[in-house]
PDB file of C-alpha atoms in Angstrom:
ATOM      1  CA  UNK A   1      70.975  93.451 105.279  1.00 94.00           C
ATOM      2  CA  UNK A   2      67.847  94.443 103.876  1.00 96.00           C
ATOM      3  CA  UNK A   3      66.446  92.397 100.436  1.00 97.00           C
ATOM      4  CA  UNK A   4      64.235  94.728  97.498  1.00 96.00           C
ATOM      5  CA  UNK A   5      62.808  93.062  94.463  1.00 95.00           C
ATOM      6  CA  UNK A   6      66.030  90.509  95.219  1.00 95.00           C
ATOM      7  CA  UNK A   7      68.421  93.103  94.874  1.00 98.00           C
ATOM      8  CA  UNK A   8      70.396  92.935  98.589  1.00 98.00           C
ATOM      9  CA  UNK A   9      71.961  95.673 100.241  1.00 98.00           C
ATOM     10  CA  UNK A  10      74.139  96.526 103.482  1.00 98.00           C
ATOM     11  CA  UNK A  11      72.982  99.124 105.357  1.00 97.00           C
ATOM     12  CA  UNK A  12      74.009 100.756 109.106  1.00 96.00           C
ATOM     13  CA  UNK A  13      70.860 103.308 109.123  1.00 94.00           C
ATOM     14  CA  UNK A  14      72.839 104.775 112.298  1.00 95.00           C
ATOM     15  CA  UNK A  15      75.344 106.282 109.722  1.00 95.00           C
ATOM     16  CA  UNK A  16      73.359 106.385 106.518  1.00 96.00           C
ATOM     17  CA  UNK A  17      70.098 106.852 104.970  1.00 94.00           C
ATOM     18  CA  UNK A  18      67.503 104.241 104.182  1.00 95.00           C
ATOM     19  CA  UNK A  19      63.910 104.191 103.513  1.00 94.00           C
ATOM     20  CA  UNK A  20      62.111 100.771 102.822  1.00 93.00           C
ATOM     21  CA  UNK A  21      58.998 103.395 101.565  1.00 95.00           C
ATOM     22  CA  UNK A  22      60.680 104.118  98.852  1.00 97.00           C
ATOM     23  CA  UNK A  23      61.120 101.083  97.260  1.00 97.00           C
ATOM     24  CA  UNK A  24      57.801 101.393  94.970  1.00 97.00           C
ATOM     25  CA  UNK A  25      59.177 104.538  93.561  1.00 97.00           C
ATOM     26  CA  UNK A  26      62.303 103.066  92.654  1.00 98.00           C
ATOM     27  CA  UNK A  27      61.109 100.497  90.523  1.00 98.00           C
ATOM     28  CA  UNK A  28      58.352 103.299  89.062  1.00 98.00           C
ATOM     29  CA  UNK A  29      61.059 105.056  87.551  1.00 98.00           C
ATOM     30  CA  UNK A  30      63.670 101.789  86.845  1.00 98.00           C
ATOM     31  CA  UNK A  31      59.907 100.832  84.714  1.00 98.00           C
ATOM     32  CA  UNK A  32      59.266 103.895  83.501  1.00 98.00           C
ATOM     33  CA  UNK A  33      61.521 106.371  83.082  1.00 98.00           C
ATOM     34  CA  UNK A  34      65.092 104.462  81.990  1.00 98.00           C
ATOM     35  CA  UNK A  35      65.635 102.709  79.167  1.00 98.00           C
ATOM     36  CA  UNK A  36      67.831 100.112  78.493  1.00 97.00           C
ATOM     37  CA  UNK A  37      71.245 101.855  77.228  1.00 97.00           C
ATOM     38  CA  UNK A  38      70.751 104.865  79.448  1.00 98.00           C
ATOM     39  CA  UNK A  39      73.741 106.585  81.569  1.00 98.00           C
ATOM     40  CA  UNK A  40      71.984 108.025  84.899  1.00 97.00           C
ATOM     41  CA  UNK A  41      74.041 110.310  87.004  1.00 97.00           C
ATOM     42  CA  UNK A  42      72.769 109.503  90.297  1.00 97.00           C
ATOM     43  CA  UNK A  43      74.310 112.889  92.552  1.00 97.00           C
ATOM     44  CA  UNK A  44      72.955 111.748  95.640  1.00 97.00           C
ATOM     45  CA  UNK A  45      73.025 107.982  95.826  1.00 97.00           C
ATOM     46  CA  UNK A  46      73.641 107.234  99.113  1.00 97.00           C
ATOM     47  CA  UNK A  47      74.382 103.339  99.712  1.00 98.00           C
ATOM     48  CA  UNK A  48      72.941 102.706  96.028  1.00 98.00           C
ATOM     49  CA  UNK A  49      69.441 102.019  96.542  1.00 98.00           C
ATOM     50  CA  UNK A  50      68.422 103.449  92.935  1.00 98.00           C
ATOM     51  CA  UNK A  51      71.974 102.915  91.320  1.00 98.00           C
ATOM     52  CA  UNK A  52      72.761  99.241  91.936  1.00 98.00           C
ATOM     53  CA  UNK A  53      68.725  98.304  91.943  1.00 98.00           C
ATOM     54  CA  UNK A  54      68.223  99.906  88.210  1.00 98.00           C
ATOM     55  CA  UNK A  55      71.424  97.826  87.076  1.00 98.00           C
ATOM     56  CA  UNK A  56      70.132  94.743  88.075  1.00 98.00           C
ATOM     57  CA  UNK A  57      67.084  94.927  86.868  1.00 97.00           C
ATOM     58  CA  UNK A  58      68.234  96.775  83.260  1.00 98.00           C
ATOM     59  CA  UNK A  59      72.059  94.638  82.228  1.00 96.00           C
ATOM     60  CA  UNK A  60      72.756  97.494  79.762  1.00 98.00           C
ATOM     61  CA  UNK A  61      72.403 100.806  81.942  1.00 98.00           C
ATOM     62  CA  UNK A  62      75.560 102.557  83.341  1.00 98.00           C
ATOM     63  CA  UNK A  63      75.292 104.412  86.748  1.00 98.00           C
ATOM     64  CA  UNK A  64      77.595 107.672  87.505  1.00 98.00           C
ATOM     65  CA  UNK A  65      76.826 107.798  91.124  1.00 98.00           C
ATOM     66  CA  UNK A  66      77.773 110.229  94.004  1.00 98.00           C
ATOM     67  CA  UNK A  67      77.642 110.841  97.753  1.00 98.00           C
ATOM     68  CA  UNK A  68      78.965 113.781  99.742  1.00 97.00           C
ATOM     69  CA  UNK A  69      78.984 111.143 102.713  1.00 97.00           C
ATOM     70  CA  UNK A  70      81.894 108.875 102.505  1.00 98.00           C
ATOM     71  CA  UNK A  71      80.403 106.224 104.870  1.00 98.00           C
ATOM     72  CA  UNK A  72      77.467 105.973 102.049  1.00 97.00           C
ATOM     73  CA  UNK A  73      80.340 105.477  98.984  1.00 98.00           C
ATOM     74  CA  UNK A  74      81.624 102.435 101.126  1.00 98.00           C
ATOM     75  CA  UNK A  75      78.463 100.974 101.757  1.00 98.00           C
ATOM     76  CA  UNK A  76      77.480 101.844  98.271  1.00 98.00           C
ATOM     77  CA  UNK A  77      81.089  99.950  97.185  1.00 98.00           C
ATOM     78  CA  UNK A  78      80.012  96.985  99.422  1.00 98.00           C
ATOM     79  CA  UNK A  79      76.480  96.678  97.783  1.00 98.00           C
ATOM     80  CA  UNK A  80      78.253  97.182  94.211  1.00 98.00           C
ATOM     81  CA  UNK A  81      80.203  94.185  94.844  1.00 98.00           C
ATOM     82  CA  UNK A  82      77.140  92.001  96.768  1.00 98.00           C
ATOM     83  CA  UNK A  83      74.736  92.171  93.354  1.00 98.00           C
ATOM     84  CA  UNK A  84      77.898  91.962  90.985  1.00 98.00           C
ATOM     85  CA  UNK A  85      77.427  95.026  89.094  1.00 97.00           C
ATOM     86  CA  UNK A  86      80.893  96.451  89.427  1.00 96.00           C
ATOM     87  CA  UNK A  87      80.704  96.998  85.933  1.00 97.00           C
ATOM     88  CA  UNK A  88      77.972  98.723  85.738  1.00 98.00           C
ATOM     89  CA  UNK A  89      77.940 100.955  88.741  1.00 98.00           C
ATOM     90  CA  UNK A  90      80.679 103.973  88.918  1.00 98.00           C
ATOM     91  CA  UNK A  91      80.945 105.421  92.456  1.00 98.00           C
ATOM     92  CA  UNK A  92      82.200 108.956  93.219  1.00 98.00           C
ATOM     93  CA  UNK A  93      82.985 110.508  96.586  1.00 98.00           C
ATOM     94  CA  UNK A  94      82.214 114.365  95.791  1.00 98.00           C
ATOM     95  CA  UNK A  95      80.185 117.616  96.207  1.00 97.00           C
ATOM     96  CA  UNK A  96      77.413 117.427  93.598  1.00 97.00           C
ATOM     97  CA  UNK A  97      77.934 120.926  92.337  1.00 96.00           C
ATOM     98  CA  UNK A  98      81.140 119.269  90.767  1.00 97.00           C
ATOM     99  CA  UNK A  99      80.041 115.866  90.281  1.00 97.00           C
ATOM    100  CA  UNK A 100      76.988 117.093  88.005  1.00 95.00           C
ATOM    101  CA  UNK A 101      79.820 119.711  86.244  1.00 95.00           C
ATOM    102  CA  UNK A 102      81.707 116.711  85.953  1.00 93.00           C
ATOM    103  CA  UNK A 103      78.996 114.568  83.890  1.00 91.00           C
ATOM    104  CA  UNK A 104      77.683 116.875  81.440  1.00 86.00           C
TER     105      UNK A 104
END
């Protein structure tokens, strides 16, 4: 388990992708690029770093969000249900070529 700015996720970096570096970015563009209200399409979310951290931290944003790599969508549905924001967070299991056709 691995803790950012309180938001906890699951993570098995021998079958998906993490990187602790990126954690300052994250909340750089949770602060300053969305805005309460927003709907991000996230089309390569992984295990939800970005996703389930910007719904935390902003109640009203919706996430759309995507991995090719199925072991990443059930993390990702693991660390949707650990911070609560099942309501918030959407998770697809697709290429992004459709997922991105899919959300506009």
């Amino acid at each position: 388990m691995v803790v950012e700015d309180k938001v906890k996720f699951m993570v098995d970096v021998s079958k998906v992708y993490w990187c602790s570096k990126l954690s300052t970015e994250r909340t750089r563009v949770i602060n300053d690029l969305i805005k309460e209200g927003d709907v991000i399409c996230d089309m390569f979310c992984g295990i939800g770093p970005l996703a389930v951290k910007t719904v935390v931290k902003k109640k009203s944003v919706r996430v759309l969000a995507n991995d090719l790599n199925p072991v990443g969508i059930e993390y990702l549905k693991k660390n949707i249900k650990l911070n609560k924001a099942h309501t918030q967070v959407i998770p697809f299991n697709m290429d992004a070529r459709k997922f991105v056709t899919m959300c506009v």
